[in-house]
Amino acid sequence: MNGKAGGKRARVGVFGLLGSGNLGNDGSLEAVLGYLRAEHPDAAVDALCGGPEVVSARYSVPATRLHWYRGEYRTASRAGAIAAKGAGKLVDAFRTAAWVRRHDVVIVPGMGVLEATLPLRPWGFPYSLFLLCASGRLFGTRVALVGVGAAAIGSRPTRTLVRWSARLATYRSYRDDLSRDAMRAMGVDTTRDEVYPDLAFALPTPQAGAPSDSPGPVCVGVMAFHGGNDDRARAEEIHRRYLDGTIRFVRALVEDGRPVRLLTGDECDAPVVDAILDAVDSPLVTAAEAASLADLMKETAAADSVVATRYHNLVCALKSGTPTLALSYAAKSDALMDRMGLAAYRHPAREVDADRLLEQFRELERRSAELRQILTERNAAAARELADQFAALTEALFPSPAGTHTHTHSHSHCHSHTRTDPHTHPHLQQETP
């Protein structure tokens, strides 16, 4: 299949908070662009996204700004700003519809677009996603939510927008069973929805550094963590506890003579790095400057061990085959560690106990060789399952002209990755609204 839908060049859009400073989001985009360029090289691809300048420059994809109002994600307090934000919502409805109408297919690449595990307002991205999926249904554009994350949502307006977005999408797949279960609990028919590894596992893996007899660096992935959407009243208390515990842990590593590399996954994490560097004044502690998941993987591949908070910091470390301990803030991190065989190495981000974390870390390092072998096996399985994901996506989104055959990938084990919904099949789904 060369990217021609029904004999003509397919027009494919990618959609989301891409190019906005979150490395995980951009890594998911990179994985999907790699798939499109390899399997559908004739497709005309463009983006509707948060950071169009970054996406255009980095990925050579024409891009349009997601929101008409440029202050969309700043809190509006003055009457003029509130009015502009409100007008922007109306303008965005027409802009999104016009953009969707120009496409045969729109892909939302990974990301936690169906969850609210971090602070989120319903009229922000949930509203944008609803506009996309409703426009797709209205104009007959196939909208695919590919390898996305989902979770239970307490806010009724947000939950309603997320539920209807999922119902109106043409194709859905998830990055873990918990996500599919969450959408089923919200009232979405998931009987034909599949579960695959996170899209970032499809990215190239860097070569690990040469083994050394002396202790190597430890990567510590930090986050501007303030709790979830339901923790707004305790946000500062949660952040202070997380930061204090992380500082104590880094200080203990330095006292053991270990070099520490501080990693981030979003531009908003920079103040946390600065706070740790100020508190632990040592040349052993340095901050990595990573502009992509590939950069993060290079850092984690060169480390002896990784302790990380952000979901895609964990993905990068696990994919690079480095023993990893999760400072877990959501069920998605727990599910990821379980999938990769490291479920025992989790620590709650809300209740960081530096002494207990240090004990877990030392046990992780004692089992390093064994855990690296486990990760090698789990990564090989993830690669096979993602080959199935992309084959399923081609079948669903790029239908072949009658009488032609485009299957180049064996489906003999296509459903080995799912543990529930035995009647699933990744074809187009037209759920009745």
CSV table of C-alpha atoms in Angstrom, one decimal:
chain,number,residue,atom,x,y,z
A,1,MET,CA,0.0,0.0,0.0
A,2,ASN,CA,1.6,3.3,-1.0
A,3,GLY,CA,-0.7,5.9,0.7
A,4,LYS,CA,-3.3,6.1,-2.0
A,5,ALA,CA,-6.8,5.8,-0.7
A,6,GLY,CA,-9.2,4.5,-3.4
A,7,GLY,CA,-6.6,5.1,-6.1
A,8,LYS,CA,-5.8,8.7,-5.2
A,9,ARG,CA,-3.2,10.3,-3.0
A,10,ALA,CA,-4.3,10.1,0.6
A,11,ARG,CA,-4.6,13.3,2.6
A,12,VAL,CA,-3.5,12.5,6.1
A,13,GLY,CA,-3.6,14.9,9.1
A,14,VAL,CA,-1.9,14.5,12.5
A,15,PHE,CA,-3.5,16.2,15.5
A,16,GLY,CA,-2.6,17.0,19.1
A,17,LEU,CA,-0.5,19.0,21.5
A,18,LEU,CA,2.5,18.4,19.3
A,19,GLY,CA,5.6,20.7,19.2
A,20,SER,CA,4.5,22.2,22.5
A,21,GLY,CA,7.5,21.2,24.6
A,22,ASN,CA,6.4,17.7,25.7
A,23,LEU,CA,8.9,15.1,24.4
A,24,GLY,CA,6.5,12.2,24.8
A,25,ASN,CA,3.9,13.7,22.6
A,26,ASP,CA,6.5,14.5,20.0
A,27,GLY,CA,8.0,11.0,20.2
A,28,SER,CA,4.5,9.5,19.5
A,29,LEU,CA,4.3,11.8,16.4
A,30,GLU,CA,7.7,10.7,15.3
A,31,ALA,CA,6.7,7.1,15.5
A,32,VAL,CA,3.6,7.6,13.4
A,33,LEU,CA,5.4,9.8,10.8
A,34,GLY,CA,8.0,7.0,10.5
A,35,TYR,CA,5.1,4.5,9.8
A,36,LEU,CA,3.5,6.8,7.2
A,37,ARG,CA,6.8,7.5,5.4
A,38,ALA,CA,7.7,3.8,5.3
A,39,GLU,CA,4.3,2.3,4.5
A,40,HIS,CA,2.4,5.2,2.8
A,41,PRO,CA,5.1,7.4,1.2
A,42,ASP,CA,2.7,9.0,-1.3
A,43,ALA,CA,0.4,10.3,1.5
A,44,ALA,CA,0.2,14.1,1.8
A,45,VAL,CA,0.7,14.8,5.6
A,46,ASP,CA,0.1,17.9,7.6
A,47,ALA,CA,-0.6,18.8,11.2
A,48,LEU,CA,-3.0,20.7,13.4
A,49,CYS,CA,-1.1,21.1,16.6
A,50,GLY,CA,0.0,23.2,19.5
A,51,GLY,CA,3.5,24.2,18.2
A,52,PRO,CA,3.3,24.4,14.4
A,53,GLU,CA,6.7,26.1,14.0
A,54,VAL,CA,8.4,23.3,15.9
A,55,VAL,CA,6.6,20.6,14.0
A,56,SER,CA,7.3,22.1,10.6
A,57,ALA,CA,11.0,22.7,11.4
A,58,ARG,CA,11.7,19.4,13.1
A,59,TYR,CA,9.6,17.0,11.0
A,60,SER,CA,9.3,18.8,7.7
A,61,VAL,CA,5.5,18.7,7.9
A,62,PRO,CA,3.2,21.7,7.1
A,63,ALA,CA,1.5,22.6,10.3
A,64,THR,CA,-1.4,24.9,11.5
A,65,ARG,CA,-1.9,26.2,15.0
A,66,LEU,CA,-4.5,24.2,17.0
A,67,HIS,CA,-6.0,27.3,18.7
A,68,TRP,CA,-7.0,30.6,17.2
A,69,TYR,CA,-6.4,32.3,20.6
A,70,ARG,CA,-2.7,32.2,21.4
A,71,GLY,CA,-3.3,32.5,25.2
A,72,GLU,CA,-5.4,29.3,25.3
A,73,TYR,CA,-3.4,27.6,28.0
A,74,ARG,CA,-2.9,30.7,30.2
A,75,THR,CA,-5.3,31.4,33.0
A,76,ALA,CA,-7.7,34.2,31.9
A,77,SER,CA,-8.6,36.6,34.7
A,78,ARG,CA,-9.3,39.9,33.0
A,79,ALA,CA,-12.6,40.5,31.2
A,80,GLY,CA,-10.9,41.0,27.8
A,81,ALA,CA,-8.9,37.8,28.1
A,82,ILE,CA,-12.0,35.8,29.1
A,83,ALA,CA,-13.9,37.2,26.2
A,84,ALA,CA,-11.1,36.4,23.8
A,85,LYS,CA,-10.8,32.9,25.0
A,86,GLY,CA,-14.6,32.4,24.7
A,87,ALA,CA,-14.5,33.8,21.1
A,88,GLY,CA,-11.6,31.5,20.4
A,89,LYS,CA,-13.7,28.5,21.2
A,90,LEU,CA,-16.3,29.5,18.6
A,91,VAL,CA,-13.6,30.3,16.0
A,92,ASP,CA,-11.9,27.0,16.7
A,93,ALA,CA,-15.0,25.0,15.9
A,94,PHE,CA,-15.1,26.4,12.4
A,95,ARG,CA,-11.3,26.2,11.9
A,96,THR,CA,-11.2,22.6,13.0
A,97,ALA,CA,-14.1,21.6,10.8
A,98,ALA,CA,-12.5,23.2,7.8
A,99,TRP,CA,-9.2,21.5,8.4
A,100,VAL,CA,-10.8,18.1,9.0
A,101,ARG,CA,-12.8,18.4,5.8
A,102,ARG,CA,-9.7,18.6,3.7
A,103,HIS,CA,-8.4,15.2,4.8
A,104,ASP,CA,-9.2,11.5,4.2
A,105,VAL,CA,-7.6,10.4,7.5
A,106,VAL,CA,-6.7,12.2,10.7
A,107,ILE,CA,-4.4,10.4,13.2
A,108,VAL,CA,-4.1,11.3,16.9
A,109,PRO,CA,-0.7,9.7,17.7
A,110,GLY,CA,-0.6,8.3,21.2
A,111,MET,CA,-0.6,10.7,24.1
A,112,GLY,CA,-3.0,10.6,27.1
A,113,VAL,CA,-5.7,12.3,25.2
A,114,LEU,CA,-8.5,10.3,27.0
A,115,GLU,CA,-7.3,10.9,30.5
A,116,ALA,CA,-7.1,13.7,33.1
A,117,THR,CA,-4.3,12.3,35.4
A,118,LEU,CA,-2.7,15.7,35.3
A,119,PRO,CA,-4.6,19.1,35.8
A,120,LEU,CA,-6.9,19.6,32.9
A,121,ARG,CA,-9.9,21.9,32.1
A,122,PRO,CA,-12.7,20.5,29.9
A,123,TRP,CA,-12.7,23.5,27.5
A,124,GLY,CA,-9.0,23.0,26.8
A,125,PHE,CA,-7.8,19.9,24.9
A,126,PRO,CA,-10.9,17.8,25.6
A,127,TYR,CA,-13.0,20.3,23.7
A,128,SER,CA,-10.5,20.4,20.9
A,129,LEU,CA,-10.5,16.6,20.6
A,130,PHE,CA,-14.3,16.6,20.6
A,131,LEU,CA,-14.4,19.1,17.7
A,132,LEU,CA,-12.0,16.9,15.8
A,133,CYS,CA,-14.0,13.7,16.2
A,134,ALA,CA,-17.4,15.4,15.6
A,135,SER,CA,-16.0,17.0,12.4
A,136,GLY,CA,-14.7,13.7,11.3
A,137,ARG,CA,-18.1,12.0,11.6
A,138,LEU,CA,-19.8,15.0,10.0
A,139,PHE,CA,-17.6,15.0,6.9
A,140,GLY,CA,-16.7,11.3,6.6
A,141,THR,CA,-13.1,11.8,7.5
A,142,ARG,CA,-11.6,8.7,9.2
A,143,VAL,CA,-10.3,9.8,12.7
A,144,ALA,CA,-8.0,7.4,14.5
A,145,LEU,CA,-7.0,7.5,18.1
A,146,VAL,CA,-3.9,5.4,17.9
A,147,GLY,CA,-2.2,3.9,21.0
A,148,VAL,CA,-3.8,6.5,23.3
A,149,GLY,CA,-4.0,6.6,27.0
A,150,ALA,CA,-7.2,6.8,29.0
A,151,ALA,CA,-8.2,6.8,32.6
A,152,ALA,CA,-11.3,7.4,34.8
A,153,ILE,CA,-12.2,11.0,34.9
A,154,GLY,CA,-14.0,12.7,37.9
A,155,SER,CA,-15.1,15.9,36.2
A,156,ARG,CA,-18.4,15.3,34.5
A,157,PRO,CA,-17.9,17.9,31.7
A,158,THR,CA,-14.5,16.5,30.8
A,159,ARG,CA,-15.7,12.9,31.0
A,160,THR,CA,-18.6,13.7,28.7
A,161,LEU,CA,-16.4,15.3,26.1
A,162,VAL,CA,-13.9,12.4,26.3
A,163,ARG,CA,-16.6,9.8,26.0
A,164,TRP,CA,-18.2,11.4,22.9
A,165,SER,CA,-14.8,11.9,21.3
A,166,ALA,CA,-14.1,8.2,21.6
A,167,ARG,CA,-17.5,7.2,20.4
A,168,LEU,CA,-17.2,9.4,17.3
A,169,ALA,CA,-13.8,8.2,16.3
A,170,THR,CA,-13.5,5.8,13.5
A,171,TYR,CA,-10.7,3.7,15.0
A,172,ARG,CA,-9.3,3.3,18.5
A,173,SER,CA,-6.4,1.5,20.0
A,174,TYR,CA,-4.9,1.9,23.5
A,175,ARG,CA,-1.4,1.7,25.1
A,176,ASP,CA,-2.6,-0.5,28.0
A,177,ASP,CA,-5.5,-2.6,29.2
A,178,LEU,CA,-6.3,0.0,31.9
A,179,SER,CA,-7.1,2.5,29.2
A,180,ARG,CA,-9.5,0.3,27.3
A,181,ASP,CA,-11.2,-0.7,30.6
A,182,ALA,CA,-11.6,3.0,31.5
A,183,MET,CA,-13.3,3.7,28.2
A,184,ARG,CA,-15.6,0.7,28.6
A,185,ALA,CA,-16.5,2.0,32.1
A,186,MET,CA,-17.4,5.4,30.5
A,187,GLY,CA,-19.9,3.7,28.2
A,188,VAL,CA,-17.8,3.3,25.0
A,189,ASP,CA,-18.2,0.0,23.1
A,190,THR,CA,-14.6,-1.4,23.1
A,191,THR,CA,-15.3,-4.8,21.7
A,192,ARG,CA,-13.3,-4.1,18.6
A,193,ASP,CA,-10.6,-2.0,20.2
A,194,GLU,CA,-7.1,-3.4,20.5
A,195,VAL,CA,-4.2,-2.9,23.0
A,196,TYR,CA,-0.6,-2.4,21.9
A,197,PRO,CA,2.6,-1.1,23.5
A,198,ASP,CA,3.2,2.7,23.6
A,199,LEU,CA,4.0,4.1,20.2
A,200,ALA,CA,7.4,5.2,21.4
A,201,PHE,CA,8.6,1.6,21.5
A,202,ALA,CA,8.6,1.8,17.7
A,203,LEU,CA,11.4,4.4,17.7
A,204,PRO,CA,15.0,3.4,17.0
A,205,THR,CA,16.9,2.1,20.0
A,206,PRO,CA,20.4,3.6,20.6
A,207,GLN,CA,23.4,1.5,21.2
A,208,ALA,CA,24.2,0.9,24.9
A,209,GLY,CA,27.6,2.1,26.1
A,210,ALA,CA,30.5,-0.3,26.8
A,211,PRO,CA,30.3,-2.0,30.1
A,212,SER,CA,32.5,-0.7,32.9
A,213,ASP,CA,33.8,-2.2,36.2
A,214,SER,CA,33.2,1.1,38.0
A,215,PRO,CA,29.8,2.4,39.0
A,216,GLY,CA,28.3,4.4,36.1
A,217,PRO,CA,25.9,7.3,36.0
A,218,VAL,CA,22.3,7.2,37.4
A,219,CYS,CA,19.6,9.0,35.4
A,220,VAL,CA,17.0,10.7,37.6
A,221,GLY,CA,14.0,11.8,35.5
A,222,VAL,CA,12.1,14.6,37.3
A,223,MET,CA,8.8,16.3,36.8
A,224,ALA,CA,6.9,19.4,37.8
A,225,PHE,CA,4.5,17.1,39.7
A,226,HIS,CA,1.6,18.7,41.6
A,227,GLY,CA,-0.8,15.8,41.7
A,228,GLY,CA,-3.7,15.1,39.4
A,229,ASN,CA,-6.9,16.8,38.3
A,230,ASP,CA,-8.6,16.1,41.6
A,231,ASP,CA,-5.6,17.3,43.7
A,232,ARG,CA,-5.7,21.0,43.0
A,233,ALA,CA,-6.4,22.0,46.6
A,234,ARG,CA,-3.2,20.1,47.7
A,235,ALA,CA,-1.1,20.8,44.7
A,236,GLU,CA,1.7,22.7,46.4
A,237,GLU,CA,1.9,20.3,49.3
A,238,ILE,CA,2.2,17.3,46.9
A,239,HIS,CA,4.9,19.1,44.9
A,240,ARG,CA,6.9,20.0,48.0
A,241,ARG,CA,6.8,16.5,49.3
A,242,TYR,CA,7.9,15.1,45.9
A,243,LEU,CA,10.7,17.6,45.5
A,244,ASP,CA,12.0,17.2,49.0
A,245,GLY,CA,12.1,13.4,48.6
A,246,THR,CA,13.8,13.6,45.3
A,247,ILE,CA,16.4,16.0,46.6
A,248,ARG,CA,17.2,13.6,49.5
A,249,PHE,CA,17.5,10.7,47.1
A,250,VAL,CA,19.9,12.6,44.7
A,251,ARG,CA,22.0,13.7,47.7
A,252,ALA,CA,22.3,10.1,48.9
A,253,LEU,CA,23.5,9.0,45.5
A,254,VAL,CA,26.1,11.8,45.5
A,255,GLU,CA,27.3,10.7,48.9
A,256,ASP,CA,27.9,7.3,47.4
A,257,GLY,CA,30.0,8.9,44.7
A,258,ARG,CA,27.5,8.3,41.9
A,259,PRO,CA,27.3,10.7,39.0
A,260,VAL,CA,23.7,11.8,38.5
A,261,ARG,CA,22.1,13.0,35.2
A,262,LEU,CA,18.8,14.9,35.7
A,263,LEU,CA,16.3,14.3,32.9
A,264,THR,CA,13.1,16.1,32.0
A,265,GLY,CA,10.2,15.4,29.6
A,266,ASP,CA,8.6,18.8,29.3
A,267,GLU,CA,9.7,22.4,29.3
A,268,CYS,CA,7.8,23.0,32.5
A,269,ASP,CA,10.1,20.6,34.4
A,270,ALA,CA,13.1,23.0,34.3
A,271,PRO,CA,12.4,24.7,37.7
A,272,VAL,CA,12.6,21.2,39.3
A,273,VAL,CA,16.0,20.6,37.8
A,274,ASP,CA,17.1,24.1,39.0
A,275,ALA,CA,15.9,23.4,42.5
A,276,ILE,CA,17.8,20.1,42.7
A,277,LEU,CA,21.0,21.6,41.4
A,278,ASP,CA,20.7,24.4,44.0
A,279,ALA,CA,20.0,22.0,46.8
A,280,VAL,CA,22.7,19.4,45.9
A,281,ASP,CA,25.7,21.6,45.1
A,282,SER,CA,28.0,19.0,43.5
A,283,PRO,CA,29.8,18.5,40.2
A,284,LEU,CA,28.5,15.0,40.2
A,285,VAL,CA,25.0,16.3,39.4
A,286,THR,CA,24.4,17.6,35.9
A,287,ALA,CA,21.4,18.3,33.8
A,288,ALA,CA,20.9,16.7,30.4
A,289,GLU,CA,19.6,18.8,27.5
A,290,ALA,CA,17.3,16.5,25.6
A,291,ALA,CA,15.3,17.8,22.7
A,292,SER,CA,13.6,14.5,21.8
A,293,LEU,CA,12.9,11.0,23.0
A,294,ALA,CA,16.0,9.9,21.0
A,295,ASP,CA,18.1,12.2,23.1
A,296,LEU,CA,16.5,10.8,26.3
A,297,MET,CA,17.2,7.2,25.1
A,298,LYS,CA,20.8,8.0,24.5
A,299,GLU,CA,21.1,9.3,28.1
A,300,THR,CA,19.3,6.3,29.6
A,301,ALA,CA,21.3,3.8,27.4
A,302,ALA,CA,24.5,5.2,28.8
A,303,ALA,CA,23.3,4.9,32.5
A,304,ASP,CA,23.7,2.0,34.9
A,305,SER,CA,20.2,2.6,36.2
A,306,VAL,CA,17.2,5.0,35.9
A,307,VAL,CA,14.8,6.5,38.4
A,308,ALA,CA,12.1,8.5,36.6
A,309,THR,CA,8.7,10.0,37.0
A,310,ARG,CA,7.3,11.0,33.6
A,311,TYR,CA,5.7,8.2,31.6
A,312,HIS,CA,7.9,8.7,28.5
A,313,ASN,CA,11.1,9.0,30.6
A,314,LEU,CA,10.1,5.5,31.8
A,315,VAL,CA,9.4,4.3,28.2
A,316,CYS,CA,12.8,5.6,27.0
A,317,ALA,CA,14.7,3.9,29.9
A,318,LEU,CA,12.9,0.6,29.4
A,319,LYS,CA,13.3,0.6,25.7
A,320,SER,CA,17.0,1.3,26.0
A,321,GLY,CA,17.2,-1.8,28.2
A,322,THR,CA,18.3,0.0,31.3
A,323,PRO,CA,17.1,-1.2,34.8
A,324,THR,CA,14.4,1.3,35.8
A,325,LEU,CA,12.6,2.3,39.0
A,326,ALA,CA,9.4,4.3,38.5
A,327,LEU,CA,8.3,7.2,40.7
A,328,SER,CA,4.8,6.4,39.7
A,329,TYR,CA,2.0,9.0,39.7
A,330,ALA,CA,-0.7,7.2,37.8
A,331,ALA,CA,-1.9,3.7,36.9
A,332,LYS,CA,-0.4,4.0,33.4
A,333,SER,CA,3.1,4.0,34.9
A,334,ASP,CA,2.2,0.9,37.0
A,335,ALA,CA,0.8,-0.9,33.9
A,336,LEU,CA,3.9,0.0,31.9
A,337,MET,CA,6.3,-1.4,34.5
A,338,ASP,CA,4.2,-4.6,34.8
A,339,ARG,CA,4.2,-5.0,31.0
A,340,MET,CA,8.0,-4.8,31.0
A,341,GLY,CA,8.5,-7.2,33.9
A,342,LEU,CA,9.6,-4.6,36.5
A,343,ALA,CA,6.4,-4.3,38.5
A,344,ALA,CA,8.4,-4.7,41.8
A,345,TYR,CA,10.3,-1.5,41.1
A,346,ARG,CA,7.7,1.2,41.7
A,347,HIS,CA,7.5,4.0,44.3
A,348,PRO,CA,4.6,6.5,44.8
A,349,ALA,CA,5.4,10.0,43.5
A,350,ARG,CA,2.9,11.5,46.0
A,351,GLU,CA,4.7,9.9,49.0
A,352,VAL,CA,8.4,9.9,48.1
A,353,ASP,CA,10.3,8.2,51.0
A,354,ALA,CA,14.0,8.7,50.2
A,355,ASP,CA,15.2,5.9,52.5
A,356,ARG,CA,12.8,3.4,51.1
A,357,LEU,CA,13.5,4.6,47.5
A,358,LEU,CA,17.2,4.1,48.1
A,359,GLU,CA,16.6,0.5,49.3
A,360,GLN,CA,14.6,-0.2,46.2
A,361,PHE,CA,17.3,1.4,44.0
A,362,ARG,CA,20.0,-0.8,45.5
A,363,GLU,CA,18.0,-3.9,45.0
A,364,LEU,CA,17.4,-2.9,41.4
A,365,GLU,CA,21.2,-2.5,40.9
A,366,ARG,CA,21.9,-5.9,42.5
A,367,ARG,CA,19.6,-7.6,39.9
A,368,SER,CA,20.9,-5.5,37.0
A,369,ALA,CA,22.0,-8.3,34.7
A,370,GLU,CA,18.8,-10.3,35.2
A,371,LEU,CA,16.6,-7.3,34.6
A,372,ARG,CA,18.5,-6.3,31.4
A,373,GLN,CA,17.8,-9.8,30.0
A,374,ILE,CA,14.1,-9.4,30.9
A,375,LEU,CA,14.0,-6.1,29.2
A,376,THR,CA,15.6,-7.5,26.0
A,377,GLU,CA,12.9,-10.1,25.8
A,378,ARG,CA,10.0,-7.7,26.5
A,379,ASN,CA,11.3,-5.1,24.0
A,380,ALA,CA,11.4,-7.8,21.3
A,381,ALA,CA,7.8,-8.6,22.0
A,382,ALA,CA,6.8,-5.0,21.9
A,383,ALA,CA,8.4,-4.6,18.5
A,384,ARG,CA,6.4,-7.5,17.1
A,385,GLU,CA,3.1,-6.1,18.6
A,386,LEU,CA,3.7,-2.7,17.2
A,387,ALA,CA,4.2,-4.2,13.7
A,388,ASP,CA,0.7,-5.6,14.2
A,389,GLN,CA,-0.5,-2.1,15.3
A,390,PHE,CA,0.7,-0.5,12.1
A,391,ALA,CA,-0.6,-3.3,9.9
A,392,ALA,CA,-4.0,-2.9,11.6
A,393,LEU,CA,-3.9,0.8,11.0
A,394,THR,CA,-3.2,0.3,7.3
A,395,GLU,CA,-6.2,-2.0,7.0
A,396,ALA,CA,-8.5,0.3,8.8
A,397,LEU,CA,-7.5,3.7,7.4
A,398,PHE,CA,-6.2,3.0,3.9
A,399,PRO,CA,-8.7,0.6,2.3
A,400,SER,CA,-7.4,-1.0,-0.9
A,401,PRO,CA,-9.2,-0.7,-4.2
A,402,ALA,CA,-11.4,-3.7,-4.9
A,403,GLY,CA,-9.5,-6.7,-6.2
A,404,THR,CA,-6.1,-5.8,-4.8
A,405,HIS,CA,-4.2,-7.2,-1.9
A,406,THR,CA,-1.9,-5.2,0.3
A,407,HIS,CA,-1.1,-7.5,3.2
A,408,THR,CA,2.6,-7.7,3.6
A,409,HIS,CA,2.6,-8.6,7.3
A,410,SER,CA,1.6,-11.9,8.8
A,411,HIS,CA,-1.4,-11.7,11.2
A,412,SER,CA,-1.0,-15.2,12.6
A,413,HIS,CA,-0.3,-13.8,16.0
A,414,CYS,CA,-2.1,-10.5,15.6
A,415,HIS,CA,-4.2,-10.8,18.8
A,416,SER,CA,-1.6,-12.4,21.1
A,417,HIS,CA,-1.1,-9.0,22.8
A,418,THR,CA,-4.7,-8.7,24.1
A,419,ARG,CA,-5.9,-10.4,27.2
A,420,THR,CA,-9.6,-9.5,27.0
A,421,ASP,CA,-12.2,-8.8,24.3
A,422,PRO,CA,-11.6,-12.0,22.4
A,423,HIS,CA,-13.9,-10.9,19.5
A,424,THR,CA,-11.9,-7.8,18.7
A,425,HIS,CA,-10.7,-7.0,15.2
A,426,PRO,CA,-9.1,-3.7,14.2
A,427,HIS,CA,-11.4,-2.8,11.4
A,428,LEU,CA,-13.3,0.5,11.1
A,429,GLN,CA,-15.9,1.0,13.8
A,430,GLN,CA,-19.0,3.1,13.3
A,431,GLU,CA,-20.5,3.3,16.8
A,432,THR,CA,-23.9,4.9,16.8
A,433,PRO,CA,-23.7,8.2,18.7
